[in-house]
CSV table of C-alpha atoms in Angstrom, one decimal:
chain,number,residue,atom,x,y,z
A,1,MET,CA,-50.8,-54.5,66.4
A,2,THR,CA,-52.4,-53.7,69.8
A,3,SER,CA,-56.0,-52.9,70.0
A,4,LYS,CA,-57.1,-50.1,72.2
A,5,THR,CA,-60.1,-51.0,74.2
A,6,ALA,CA,-61.8,-49.1,76.9
A,7,PRO,CA,-60.9,-50.2,80.4
A,8,PRO,CA,-63.5,-52.3,82.1
A,9,PRO,CA,-66.1,-50.3,84.0
A,10,SER,CA,-65.3,-49.8,87.7
A,11,ALA,CA,-67.4,-51.5,90.4
A,12,ARG,CA,-69.2,-48.2,90.9
A,13,GLU,CA,-70.1,-47.9,87.2
A,14,ARG,CA,-71.2,-51.5,87.0
A,15,ILE,CA,-73.5,-51.0,90.0
A,16,LEU,CA,-75.0,-47.9,88.6
A,17,GLN,CA,-75.5,-49.3,85.1
A,18,THR,CA,-77.1,-52.4,86.5
A,19,ALA,CA,-79.3,-50.4,88.8
A,20,HIS,CA,-80.2,-48.1,86.0
A,21,ASP,CA,-81.3,-51.0,83.7
A,22,LEU,CA,-83.2,-52.9,86.5
A,23,PHE,CA,-84.9,-49.8,88.0
A,24,TYR,CA,-86.0,-48.6,84.6
A,25,LEU,CA,-87.2,-51.9,83.3
A,26,GLU,CA,-88.6,-53.4,86.4
A,27,GLY,CA,-89.2,-50.5,88.8
A,28,VAL,CA,-87.4,-49.2,91.9
A,29,ARG,CA,-89.5,-51.0,94.4
A,30,ALA,CA,-89.5,-54.3,92.6
A,31,THR,CA,-85.7,-54.3,92.3
A,32,GLY,CA,-83.9,-55.3,95.5
A,33,VAL,CA,-80.4,-54.4,96.4
A,34,ASP,CA,-79.5,-58.1,96.4
A,35,ARG,CA,-80.5,-58.4,92.7
A,36,VAL,CA,-78.3,-55.3,91.8
A,37,ILE,CA,-75.4,-56.9,93.7
A,38,ALA,CA,-75.8,-60.3,92.0
A,39,GLU,CA,-76.2,-58.8,88.5
A,40,SER,CA,-73.4,-56.3,88.8
A,41,GLY,CA,-71.0,-58.9,90.1
A,42,VAL,CA,-70.0,-57.0,93.3
A,43,THR,CA,-70.2,-57.8,96.9
A,44,LYS,CA,-72.6,-56.3,99.3
A,45,VAL,CA,-69.7,-54.4,101.0
A,46,THR,CA,-68.7,-52.9,97.7
A,47,LEU,CA,-72.2,-51.8,96.8
A,48,TYR,CA,-72.7,-50.1,100.2
A,49,ARG,CA,-69.2,-48.5,100.1
A,50,HIS,CA,-70.3,-46.7,96.9
A,51,TYR,CA,-74.0,-46.3,97.7
A,52,PRO,CA,-74.7,-46.3,101.5
A,53,SER,CA,-78.4,-47.0,101.0
A,54,LYS,CA,-80.9,-48.0,98.4
A,55,ASN,CA,-82.2,-44.5,98.4
A,56,ASP,CA,-78.7,-43.2,97.5
A,57,LEU,CA,-78.6,-45.7,94.6
A,58,ILE,CA,-82.1,-44.5,93.5
A,59,LEU,CA,-80.9,-40.9,93.5
A,60,ALA,CA,-77.7,-41.8,91.6
A,61,PHE,CA,-79.9,-43.7,89.1
A,62,LEU,CA,-82.1,-40.6,88.5
A,63,ASP,CA,-79.0,-38.4,88.1
A,64,TYR,CA,-77.5,-40.8,85.6
A,65,ARG,CA,-80.8,-41.2,83.8
A,66,HIS,CA,-81.2,-37.5,83.5
A,67,GLU,CA,-77.8,-37.0,81.9
A,68,ARG,CA,-78.2,-39.9,79.5
A,69,TRP,CA,-81.8,-39.0,78.5
A,70,MET,CA,-81.2,-35.2,78.1
A,71,ALA,CA,-78.1,-36.0,75.8
A,72,TRP,CA,-80.3,-38.4,73.8
A,73,PHE,CA,-83.2,-35.9,73.7
A,74,ASP,CA,-81.0,-33.1,72.5
A,75,ALA,CA,-79.4,-35.2,69.8
A,76,ALA,CA,-82.7,-36.6,68.6
A,77,LEU,CA,-84.3,-33.1,68.3
A,78,ARG,CA,-81.3,-32.0,66.3
A,79,ARG,CA,-81.6,-35.1,64.0
A,80,HIS,CA,-85.2,-34.1,63.3
A,81,GLY,CA,-84.9,-30.4,62.6
A,82,ASP,CA,-84.4,-28.8,66.0
A,83,ASP,CA,-87.8,-27.1,66.0
A,84,ALA,CA,-91.1,-27.9,67.7
A,85,ALA,CA,-92.1,-30.3,64.9
A,86,ALA,CA,-89.1,-32.4,65.9
A,87,LEU,CA,-90.7,-33.5,69.1
A,88,ALA,CA,-92.9,-36.3,67.7
A,89,PRO,CA,-90.3,-38.0,65.5
A,90,ALA,CA,-87.7,-37.7,68.3
A,91,LEU,CA,-90.1,-39.4,70.7
A,92,HIS,CA,-91.1,-41.9,68.1
A,93,GLU,CA,-87.4,-43.1,68.1
A,94,TRP,CA,-87.6,-43.7,71.9
A,95,PHE,CA,-91.1,-45.3,71.9
A,96,ALA,CA,-90.0,-47.8,69.2
A,97,HIS,CA,-87.1,-49.0,71.4
A,98,PRO,CA,-87.9,-52.5,72.7
A,99,GLN,CA,-87.0,-51.5,76.2
A,100,PHE,CA,-89.2,-48.4,76.3
A,101,ARG,CA,-91.0,-48.3,79.6
A,102,GLY,CA,-92.1,-44.7,79.9
A,103,CYS,CA,-90.4,-41.9,81.8
A,104,ALA,CA,-88.1,-43.1,84.6
A,105,PHE,CA,-88.9,-39.9,86.6
A,106,ILE,CA,-92.7,-40.2,86.4
A,107,ASN,CA,-92.4,-43.9,87.2
A,108,THR,CA,-90.2,-43.4,90.2
A,109,VAL,CA,-92.3,-40.6,91.6
A,110,ALA,CA,-95.4,-42.8,91.1
A,111,GLU,CA,-93.8,-45.7,92.8
A,112,LEU,CA,-92.3,-43.9,95.7
A,113,GLY,CA,-94.7,-41.0,96.3
A,114,PRO,CA,-93.5,-38.9,99.3
A,115,ALA,CA,-91.3,-41.7,100.7
A,116,LEU,CA,-88.2,-40.2,99.0
A,117,PRO,CA,-88.7,-36.4,98.6
A,118,ALA,CA,-85.3,-36.1,96.9
A,119,ALA,CA,-86.6,-38.3,94.1
A,120,GLY,CA,-89.4,-35.8,93.5
A,121,GLU,CA,-86.9,-33.0,93.5
A,122,ARG,CA,-84.8,-34.8,90.9
A,123,ALA,CA,-87.9,-35.4,88.8
A,124,ARG,CA,-88.9,-31.7,88.9
A,125,ALA,CA,-85.4,-30.6,87.9
A,126,HIS,CA,-85.5,-33.1,85.0
A,127,LYS,CA,-88.8,-31.8,83.9
A,128,ARG,CA,-87.6,-28.2,84.1
A,129,ALA,CA,-84.6,-29.1,82.0
A,130,MET,CA,-86.8,-30.8,79.4
A,131,GLN,CA,-89.1,-27.8,79.3
A,132,ALA,CA,-86.1,-25.5,78.8
A,133,ARG,CA,-84.9,-27.6,75.9
A,134,ILE,CA,-88.4,-27.5,74.4
A,135,ALA,CA,-88.5,-23.7,74.9
A,136,ALA,CA,-85.3,-23.5,72.8
A,137,LEU,CA,-87.3,-25.0,69.9
A,138,LEU,CA,-89.7,-22.2,69.9
A,139,PRO,CA,-89.4,-18.6,68.5
A,140,ALA,CA,-88.6,-16.0,71.1
A,141,GLY,CA,-91.6,-14.0,72.3
A,142,ALA,CA,-94.1,-13.4,75.0
A,143,ALA,CA,-95.8,-16.8,74.6
A,144,ARG,CA,-92.6,-18.9,74.5
A,145,GLU,CA,-92.6,-20.0,78.1
A,146,ALA,CA,-96.3,-20.8,78.2
A,147,SER,CA,-96.1,-22.7,75.0
A,148,ALA,CA,-93.0,-24.6,76.2
A,149,ARG,CA,-94.9,-25.5,79.4
A,150,ALA,CA,-97.9,-26.8,77.4
A,151,LEU,CA,-95.6,-28.8,75.1
A,152,ALA,CA,-93.7,-30.3,78.0
A,153,VAL,CA,-97.0,-31.5,79.5
A,154,ALA,CA,-98.1,-32.8,76.1
A,155,VAL,CA,-94.7,-34.7,75.8
A,156,ASP,CA,-95.3,-36.2,79.3
A,157,GLY,CA,-98.8,-37.2,78.3
A,158,ALA,CA,-97.5,-38.8,75.1
A,159,ILE,CA,-94.9,-40.7,77.1
A,160,VAL,CA,-97.5,-42.0,79.6
A,161,ARG,CA,-100.0,-42.8,76.8
A,162,ALA,CA,-97.4,-44.7,74.7
A,163,ALA,CA,-96.3,-46.7,77.8
A,164,CYS,CA,-99.9,-47.5,78.8
A,165,ASP,CA,-101.1,-48.4,75.3
A,166,GLY,CA,-98.0,-50.3,74.2
A,167,ALA,CA,-98.3,-48.4,70.9
A,168,ALA,CA,-97.3,-44.9,70.1
A,169,ASP,CA,-99.6,-43.8,67.2
A,170,ASP,CA,-102.4,-42.1,69.2
A,171,ALA,CA,-99.9,-40.5,71.5
A,172,LEU,CA,-97.8,-39.1,68.7
A,173,ASP,CA,-100.8,-37.9,66.7
A,174,ALA,CA,-102.0,-36.0,69.7
A,175,LEU,CA,-98.6,-34.5,70.3
A,176,ARG,CA,-98.4,-33.4,66.6
A,177,ALA,CA,-101.8,-31.8,66.9
A,178,THR,CA,-100.7,-29.9,70.0
A,179,VAL,CA,-97.5,-28.8,68.3
A,180,ALA,CA,-99.5,-27.6,65.3
A,181,ALA,CA,-102.0,-25.7,67.4
A,182,LEU,CA,-99.4,-24.0,69.5
A,183,THR,CA,-97.1,-23.1,66.6
A,184,ALA,CA,-100.0,-21.9,64.5
A,185,LYS,CA,-100.9,-19.3,67.2
A,186,LYS,CA,-97.4,-17.9,67.1
A,187,SER,CA,-97.4,-17.3,63.3
A,188,ARG,CA,-100.6,-15.2,63.4
């Protein structure tokens, strides 16, 4: 009997996965290209053939992170009821992960500032997508977009607080309170 296994990842995929893990866990500035090369098992020529500069690799990391995180976020929200109350338990899953290190987009923008404007653009696009997904949790109505914006800010605050505190309880309690306050307004 032959076993069907996935083909090994391409050099491009290995580079991107390695950069993703290192950039997220250790930061984009702290992670040099030589480290990505060594840990992905490629040559410098191969890395630069796929990603002509570290900035290109950073942007690819952000695109990759966006796709992975949004897919996870959507699935987690669905697992927990797919309404606004699902935000806290969904985030609790992420915060409990041993490699949780906050939001890759907030971290990257904080690290790079205006040095890589395209990273800021990617972060804003990610936050718009996250806010749109949160809006889908809320009932239609005049206050939907304002409530989604407030909840998106509360989610970001909870992420930052959980990363800074090293514990999620206070952050999640505050998020639950925000969800309750915003959803109670809608039902009146």
